[in-house]
Coordinates of C-alpha atoms in Angstrom, one line a residue:
X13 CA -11.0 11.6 -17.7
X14 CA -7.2 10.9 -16.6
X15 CA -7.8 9.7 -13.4
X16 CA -3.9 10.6 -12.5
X17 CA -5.2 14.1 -13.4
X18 CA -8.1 14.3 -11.2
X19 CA -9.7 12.9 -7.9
X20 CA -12.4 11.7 -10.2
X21 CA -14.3 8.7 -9.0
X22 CA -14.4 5.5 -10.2
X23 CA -16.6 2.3 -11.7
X24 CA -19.6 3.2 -10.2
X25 CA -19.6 5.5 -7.9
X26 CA -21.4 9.0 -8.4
X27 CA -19.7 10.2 -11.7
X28 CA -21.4 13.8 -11.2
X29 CA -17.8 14.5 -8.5
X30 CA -16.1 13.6 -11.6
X31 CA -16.9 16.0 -13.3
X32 CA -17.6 19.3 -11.1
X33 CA -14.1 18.2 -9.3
X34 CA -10.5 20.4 -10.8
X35 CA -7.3 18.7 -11.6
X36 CA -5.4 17.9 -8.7
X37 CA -1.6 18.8 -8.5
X38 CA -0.4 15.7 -6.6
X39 CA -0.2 13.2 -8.8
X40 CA 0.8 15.0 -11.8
X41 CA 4.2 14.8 -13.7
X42 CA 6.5 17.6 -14.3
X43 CA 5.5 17.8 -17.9
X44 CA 2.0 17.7 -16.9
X45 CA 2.8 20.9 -14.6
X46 CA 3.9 22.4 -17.5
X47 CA 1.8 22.0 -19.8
X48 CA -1.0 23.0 -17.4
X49 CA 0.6 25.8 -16.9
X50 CA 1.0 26.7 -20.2
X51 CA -2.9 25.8 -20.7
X52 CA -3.5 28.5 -18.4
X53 CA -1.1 31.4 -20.2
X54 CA 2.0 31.0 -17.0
X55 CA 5.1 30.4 -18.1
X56 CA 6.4 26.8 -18.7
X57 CA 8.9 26.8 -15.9
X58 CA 5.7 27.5 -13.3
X59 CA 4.9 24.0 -13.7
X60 CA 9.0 22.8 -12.2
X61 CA 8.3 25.0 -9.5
X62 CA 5.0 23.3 -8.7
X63 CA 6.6 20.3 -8.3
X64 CA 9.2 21.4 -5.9
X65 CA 6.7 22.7 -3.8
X66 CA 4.5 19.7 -4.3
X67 CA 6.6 16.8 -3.9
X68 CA 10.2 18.4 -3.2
X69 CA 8.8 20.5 -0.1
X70 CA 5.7 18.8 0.3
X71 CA 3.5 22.2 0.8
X72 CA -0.1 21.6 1.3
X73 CA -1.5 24.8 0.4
X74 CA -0.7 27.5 -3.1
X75 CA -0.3 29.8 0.1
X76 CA 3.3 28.2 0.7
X77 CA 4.3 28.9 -3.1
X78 CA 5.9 32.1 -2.0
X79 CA 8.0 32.3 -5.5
X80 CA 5.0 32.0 -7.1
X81 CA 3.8 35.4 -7.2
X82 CA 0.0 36.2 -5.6
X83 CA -1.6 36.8 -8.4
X84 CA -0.7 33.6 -10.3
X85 CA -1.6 31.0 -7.1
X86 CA -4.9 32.7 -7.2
X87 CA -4.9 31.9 -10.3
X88 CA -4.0 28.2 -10.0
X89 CA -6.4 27.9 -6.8
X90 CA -9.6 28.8 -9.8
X91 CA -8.4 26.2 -11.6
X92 CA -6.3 23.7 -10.0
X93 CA -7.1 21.5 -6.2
X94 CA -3.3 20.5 -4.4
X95 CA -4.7 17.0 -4.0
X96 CA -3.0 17.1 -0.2
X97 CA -5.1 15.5 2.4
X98 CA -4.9 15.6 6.4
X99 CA -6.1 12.8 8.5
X100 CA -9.5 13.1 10.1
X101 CA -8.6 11.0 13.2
X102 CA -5.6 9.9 14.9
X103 CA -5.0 6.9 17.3
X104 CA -1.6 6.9 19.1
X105 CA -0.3 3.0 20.4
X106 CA 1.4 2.6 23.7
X107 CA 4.0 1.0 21.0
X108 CA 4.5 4.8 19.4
X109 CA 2.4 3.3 16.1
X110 CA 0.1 5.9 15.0
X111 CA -3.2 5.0 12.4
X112 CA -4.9 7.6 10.9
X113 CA -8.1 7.7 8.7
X114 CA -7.9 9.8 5.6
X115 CA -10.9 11.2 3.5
X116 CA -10.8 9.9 -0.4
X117 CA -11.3 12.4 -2.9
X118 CA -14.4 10.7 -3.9
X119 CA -15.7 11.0 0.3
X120 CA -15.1 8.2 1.5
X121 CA -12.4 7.1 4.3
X122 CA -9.4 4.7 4.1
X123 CA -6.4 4.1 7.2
X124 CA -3.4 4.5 6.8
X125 CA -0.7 3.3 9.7
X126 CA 2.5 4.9 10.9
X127 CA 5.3 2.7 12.6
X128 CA 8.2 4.2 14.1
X129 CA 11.3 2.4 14.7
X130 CA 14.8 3.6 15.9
X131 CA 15.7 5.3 13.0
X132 CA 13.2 4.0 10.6
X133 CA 9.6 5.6 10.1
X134 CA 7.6 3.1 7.8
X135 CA 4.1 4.0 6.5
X136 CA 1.6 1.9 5.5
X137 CA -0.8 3.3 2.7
X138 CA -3.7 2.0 1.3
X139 CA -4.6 1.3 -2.5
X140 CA -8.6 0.7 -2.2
X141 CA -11.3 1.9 -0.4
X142 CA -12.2 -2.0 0.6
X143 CA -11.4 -4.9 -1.1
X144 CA -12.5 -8.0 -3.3
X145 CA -10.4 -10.7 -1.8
X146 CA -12.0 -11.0 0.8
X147 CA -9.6 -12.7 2.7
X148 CA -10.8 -14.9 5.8
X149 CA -8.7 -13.0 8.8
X150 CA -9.0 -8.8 6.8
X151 CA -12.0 -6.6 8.3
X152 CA -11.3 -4.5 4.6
X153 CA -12.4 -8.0 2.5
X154 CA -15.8 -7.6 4.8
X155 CA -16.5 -4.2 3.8
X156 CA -17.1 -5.4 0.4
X157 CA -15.1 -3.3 -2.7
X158 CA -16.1 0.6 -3.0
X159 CA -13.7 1.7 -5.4
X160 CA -10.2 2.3 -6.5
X161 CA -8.1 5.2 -5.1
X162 CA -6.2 7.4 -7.3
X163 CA -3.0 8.3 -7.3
X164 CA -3.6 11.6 -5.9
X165 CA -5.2 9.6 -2.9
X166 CA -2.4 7.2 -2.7
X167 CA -0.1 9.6 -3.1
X168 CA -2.1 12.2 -0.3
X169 CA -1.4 9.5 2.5
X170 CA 2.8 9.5 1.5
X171 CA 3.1 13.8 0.8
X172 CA 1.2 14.3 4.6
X173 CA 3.3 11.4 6.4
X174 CA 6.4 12.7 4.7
X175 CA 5.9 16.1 5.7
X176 CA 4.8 15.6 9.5
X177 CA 6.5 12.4 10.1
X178 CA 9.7 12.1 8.2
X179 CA 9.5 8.7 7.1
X180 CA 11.9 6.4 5.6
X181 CA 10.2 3.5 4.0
X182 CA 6.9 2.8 2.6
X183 CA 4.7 -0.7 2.4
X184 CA 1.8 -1.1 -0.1
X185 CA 0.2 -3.1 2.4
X186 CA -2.7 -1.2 3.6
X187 CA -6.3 -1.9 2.7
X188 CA -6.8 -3.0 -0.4
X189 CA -4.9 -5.4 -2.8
X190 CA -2.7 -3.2 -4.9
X191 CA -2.6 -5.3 -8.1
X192 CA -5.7 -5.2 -8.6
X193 CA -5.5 -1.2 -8.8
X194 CA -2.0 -1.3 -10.6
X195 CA -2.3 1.5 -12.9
X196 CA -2.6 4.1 -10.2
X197 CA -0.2 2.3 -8.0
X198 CA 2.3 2.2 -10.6
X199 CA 1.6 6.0 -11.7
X200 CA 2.0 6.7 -7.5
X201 CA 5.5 4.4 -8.0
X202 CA 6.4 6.6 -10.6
X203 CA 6.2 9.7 -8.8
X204 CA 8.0 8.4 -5.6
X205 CA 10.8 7.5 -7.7
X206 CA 11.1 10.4 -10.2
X207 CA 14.4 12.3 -9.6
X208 CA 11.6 15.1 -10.4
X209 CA 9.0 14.3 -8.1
X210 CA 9.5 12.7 -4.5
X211 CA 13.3 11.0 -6.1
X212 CA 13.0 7.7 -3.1
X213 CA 14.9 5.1 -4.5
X214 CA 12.8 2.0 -5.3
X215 CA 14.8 0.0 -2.1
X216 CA 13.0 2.1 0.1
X217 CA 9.2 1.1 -1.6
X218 CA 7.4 -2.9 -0.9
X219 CA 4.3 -4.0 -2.3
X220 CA 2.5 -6.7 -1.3
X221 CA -0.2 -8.9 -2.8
X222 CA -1.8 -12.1 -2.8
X223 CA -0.6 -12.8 -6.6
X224 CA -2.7 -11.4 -9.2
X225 CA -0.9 -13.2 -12.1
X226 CA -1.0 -10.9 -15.1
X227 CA -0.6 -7.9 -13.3
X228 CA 2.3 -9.3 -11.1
X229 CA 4.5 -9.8 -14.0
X230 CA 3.8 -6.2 -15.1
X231 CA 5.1 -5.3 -12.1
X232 CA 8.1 -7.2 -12.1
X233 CA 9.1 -5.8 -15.6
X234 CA 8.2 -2.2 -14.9
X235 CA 9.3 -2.0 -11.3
X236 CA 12.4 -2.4 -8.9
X237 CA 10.2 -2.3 -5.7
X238 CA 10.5 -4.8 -3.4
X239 CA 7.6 -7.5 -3.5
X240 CA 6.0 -9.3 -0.6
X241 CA 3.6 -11.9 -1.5
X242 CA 0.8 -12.8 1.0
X243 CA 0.9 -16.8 1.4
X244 CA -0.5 -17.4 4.6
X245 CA -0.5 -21.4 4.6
X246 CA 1.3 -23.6 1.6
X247 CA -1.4 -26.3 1.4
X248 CA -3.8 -25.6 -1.9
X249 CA -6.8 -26.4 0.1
X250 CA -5.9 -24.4 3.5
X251 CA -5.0 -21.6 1.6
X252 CA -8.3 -21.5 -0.5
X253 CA -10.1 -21.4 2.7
X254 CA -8.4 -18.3 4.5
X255 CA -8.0 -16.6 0.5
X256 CA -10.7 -17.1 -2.0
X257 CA -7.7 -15.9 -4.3
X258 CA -6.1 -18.9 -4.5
X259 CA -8.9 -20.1 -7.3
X260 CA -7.6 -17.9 -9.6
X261 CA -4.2 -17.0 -8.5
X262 CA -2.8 -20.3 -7.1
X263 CA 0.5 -20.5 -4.4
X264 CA 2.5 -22.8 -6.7
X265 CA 2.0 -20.7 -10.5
X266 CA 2.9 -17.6 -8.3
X267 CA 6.1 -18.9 -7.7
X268 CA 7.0 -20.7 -10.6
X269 CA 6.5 -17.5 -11.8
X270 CA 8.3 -15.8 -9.5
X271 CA 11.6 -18.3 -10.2
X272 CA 11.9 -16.4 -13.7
X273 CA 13.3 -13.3 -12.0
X274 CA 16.5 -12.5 -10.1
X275 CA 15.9 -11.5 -6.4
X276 CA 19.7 -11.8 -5.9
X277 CA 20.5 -8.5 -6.2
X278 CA 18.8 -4.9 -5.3
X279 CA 15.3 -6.2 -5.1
X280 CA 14.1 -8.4 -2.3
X281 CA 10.9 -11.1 -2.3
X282 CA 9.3 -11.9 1.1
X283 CA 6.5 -14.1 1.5
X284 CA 3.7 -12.9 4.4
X285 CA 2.8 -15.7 6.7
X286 CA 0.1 -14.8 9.7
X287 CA 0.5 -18.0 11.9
X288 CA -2.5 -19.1 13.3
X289 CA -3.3 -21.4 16.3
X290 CA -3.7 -25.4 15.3
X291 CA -4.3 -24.3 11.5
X292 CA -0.9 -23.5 9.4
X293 CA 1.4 -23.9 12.4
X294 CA 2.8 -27.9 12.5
X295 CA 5.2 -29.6 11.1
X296 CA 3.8 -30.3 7.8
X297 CA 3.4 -27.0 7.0
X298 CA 6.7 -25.7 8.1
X299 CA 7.8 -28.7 5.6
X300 CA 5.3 -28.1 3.1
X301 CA 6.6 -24.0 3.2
X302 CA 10.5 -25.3 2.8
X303 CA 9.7 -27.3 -0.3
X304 CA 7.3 -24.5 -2.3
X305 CA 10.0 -21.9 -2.0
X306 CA 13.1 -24.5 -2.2
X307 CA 15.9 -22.7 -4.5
X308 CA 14.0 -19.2 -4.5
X309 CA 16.3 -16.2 -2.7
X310 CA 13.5 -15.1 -0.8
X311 CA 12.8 -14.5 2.8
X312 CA 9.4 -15.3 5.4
X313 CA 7.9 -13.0 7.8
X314 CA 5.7 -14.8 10.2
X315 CA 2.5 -12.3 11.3
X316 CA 1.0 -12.3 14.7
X317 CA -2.7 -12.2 14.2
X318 CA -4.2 -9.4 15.4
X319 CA -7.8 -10.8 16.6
X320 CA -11.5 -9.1 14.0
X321 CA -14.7 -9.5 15.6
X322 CA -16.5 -12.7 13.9
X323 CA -13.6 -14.7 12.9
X324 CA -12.9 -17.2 15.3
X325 CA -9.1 -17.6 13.7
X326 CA -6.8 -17.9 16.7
X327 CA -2.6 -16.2 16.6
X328 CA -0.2 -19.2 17.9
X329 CA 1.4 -18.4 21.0
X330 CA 5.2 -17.0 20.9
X331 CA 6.8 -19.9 21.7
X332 CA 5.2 -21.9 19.3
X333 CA 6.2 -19.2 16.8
X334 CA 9.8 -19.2 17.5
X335 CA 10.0 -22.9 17.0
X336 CA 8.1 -22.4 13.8
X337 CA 10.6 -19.8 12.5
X338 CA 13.8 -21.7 14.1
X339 CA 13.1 -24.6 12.0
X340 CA 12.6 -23.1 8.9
X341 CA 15.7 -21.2 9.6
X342 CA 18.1 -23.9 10.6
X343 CA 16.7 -25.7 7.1
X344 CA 18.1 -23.2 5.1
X345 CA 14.9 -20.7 4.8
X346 CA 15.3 -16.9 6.2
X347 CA 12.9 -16.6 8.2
X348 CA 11.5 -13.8 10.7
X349 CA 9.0 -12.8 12.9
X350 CA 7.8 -9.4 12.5
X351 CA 7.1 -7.6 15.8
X352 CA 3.4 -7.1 16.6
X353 CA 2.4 -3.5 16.6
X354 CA -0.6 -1.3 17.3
X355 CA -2.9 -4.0 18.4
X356 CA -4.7 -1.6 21.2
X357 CA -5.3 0.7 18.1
X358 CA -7.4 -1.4 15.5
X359 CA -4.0 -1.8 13.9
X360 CA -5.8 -4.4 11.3
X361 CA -6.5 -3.2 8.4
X362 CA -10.4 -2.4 8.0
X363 CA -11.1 -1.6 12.0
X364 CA -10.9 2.0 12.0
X365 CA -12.5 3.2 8.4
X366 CA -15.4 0.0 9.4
X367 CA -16.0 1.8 12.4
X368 CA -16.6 5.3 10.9
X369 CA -18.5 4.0 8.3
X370 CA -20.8 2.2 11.0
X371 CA -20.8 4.9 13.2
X372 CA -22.1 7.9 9.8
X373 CA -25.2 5.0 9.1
X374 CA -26.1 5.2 12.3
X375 CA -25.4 8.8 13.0

């Protein structure tokens, strides 16, 4: 089955949803509208009209379809699921960030995190319900992997935030590494930027990743998204110890990789650095950083570390950070430090969905 069809379920999880659950609008191409439609004796030009009110209007319900006559959304609702999603819990920062834990079409639960500010409304979506890389500071690595959204599921998260929030840009840097799921984050891509679908212009999309090779080039070929690649420390051996990636996906292939593209233009690379406390803070890393990315057009964004129970990783102090990012930028690296949000919410990814999963075993 076409999982860009359906809300079916993935690798191993139970296969019997798969099959019992209907199609899901959201996620669908125009032409797929159609043809469905057609498939189910309704005129062709039913299926436009379910993508206006899909991703132009972002309805949530075949109730809202009101030139769709009653007869024929009945007739859709026997066959056909909208795919839409509402968040099951909210938590509201004294910052104005908001998280929110969505259901998966497959029942499970993945966050999702909403940061206002001025006149910019990012959201932060998630690509997997828990993760493989199983990065030293993430609470989603220690949940283990459970499975690949869709892109009806990735797509749910931006059609609700859209709707009730009115956002303005969107970060694949939720739970989850994204390349490792590329073929329904591309098909979710797709849809954002279709001039028939959602029409965002790729400028207003980043995803991030720790630097799955194969898959990063397909991106770079098939995508104009920005890209932020999560580096964390420049040193071979430090980096290995905070991302078991780095085995496979080493720091300095990704970026000679990376130097056989333009970033001159429309499409910006940043590289994610959480600085922590006596670890990837000196000197010689700052040092170390300025010579792996020397003669790339790229940008860093130092991380505060928001603090996971176990870990006993420490966030450098502010000042510390500012002299960190100073020097870099005074030797010719753009460097900034991104403004730590939501911490009083579980803003790391992997708190919020952990704690509901914790909270059903025990219920």
């Amino acid at each position: 089955m076409n999982s860009t069809m359906s809300c079916n379920i993935n690798d191993n999880d139970i296969q019997q949803f798969a099959v019992t659950q209907k199609p899901s609008l959201l996620g669908m191409t125009v032409k797929e509208m159609q043809d469905m439609a057609l498939s189910l004796f309704l005129p062709k030009f039913v299926g436009k009209q379910l993508a206006q009110w899909v991703y132009g209007k972002c309805a949530r319900s075949f109730d809202d379809m009101t030139n769709i006559s009653l007869k024929n959304r009945q007739l859709l609702g026997e066959n056909l699921t909208m795919g839409t999603a509402e968040p099951l819990q909210t938590l509201v920062s004294v910052d104005g960030t908001e998280k929110y834990l969505f259901p998966t079409c497959s029942g499970q639960f993945i966050e999702t995190v909403y940061i206002p500010d001025k006149d910019r409304g990012t959201l932060c979506v998630s690509t997997q319900v828990g993760c493989k890389m199983n990065c030293l500071f993430c609470q989603t690595g220690k949940q283990g992997f459970h499975g690949n959204l869709t892109a009806t599921d990735i797509l749910a998260q931006v059609q609700w935030a859209i709707r009730e929030k009115g956002i303005t840009n969107i970060v694949f840097m939720g739970q989850g590494e994204p390349f490792d799921n590329l073929d329904n984050v591309m098909r979710a891509i797709e849809l954002l930027t279709a001039e028939d679908a959602f029409a965002w212009s790729p400028k207003r999309i980043t995803v991030s990743t720790v630097g799955l090779r194969k898959n990063l080039r397909r991106f770079l070929e098939k995508s104009q998204c920005h890209l932020a690649v999560s580096l964390h420390s420049p040193i071979h051996e430090q980096r290995l110890q905070l991302m078991p990636a780095e085995k496979q996906f080493e720091a300095d292939d990704i970026i000679q990789l990376l130097r056989q593209y333009d970033f001159a233009h429309q499409r910006r690379l940043s590289f994610e650095y959480i600085v922590f406390k006596g670890l990837n803070d000196s000197k010689l890393h700052a040092d170390a950083l300025l010579k792996l990315l020397r003669g790339l057009d790229c940008r860093v964004n130092l991380i505060r570390f928001h603090k996971i129970p176990d870990v006993g990783l420490e966030g450098t102090d502010d000042a510390h950070m500012t002299a960190f990012r100073d020097y870099l930028t005074h030797h010719g690296l753009f460097t900034t430090v991104r403004a730590s949000r939501g911490e009083d919410i579980m803003a790391a990814c992997g708190l919020l969905s952990t704690a509901h999963q914790t909270e059903n075993k025990n219920g």
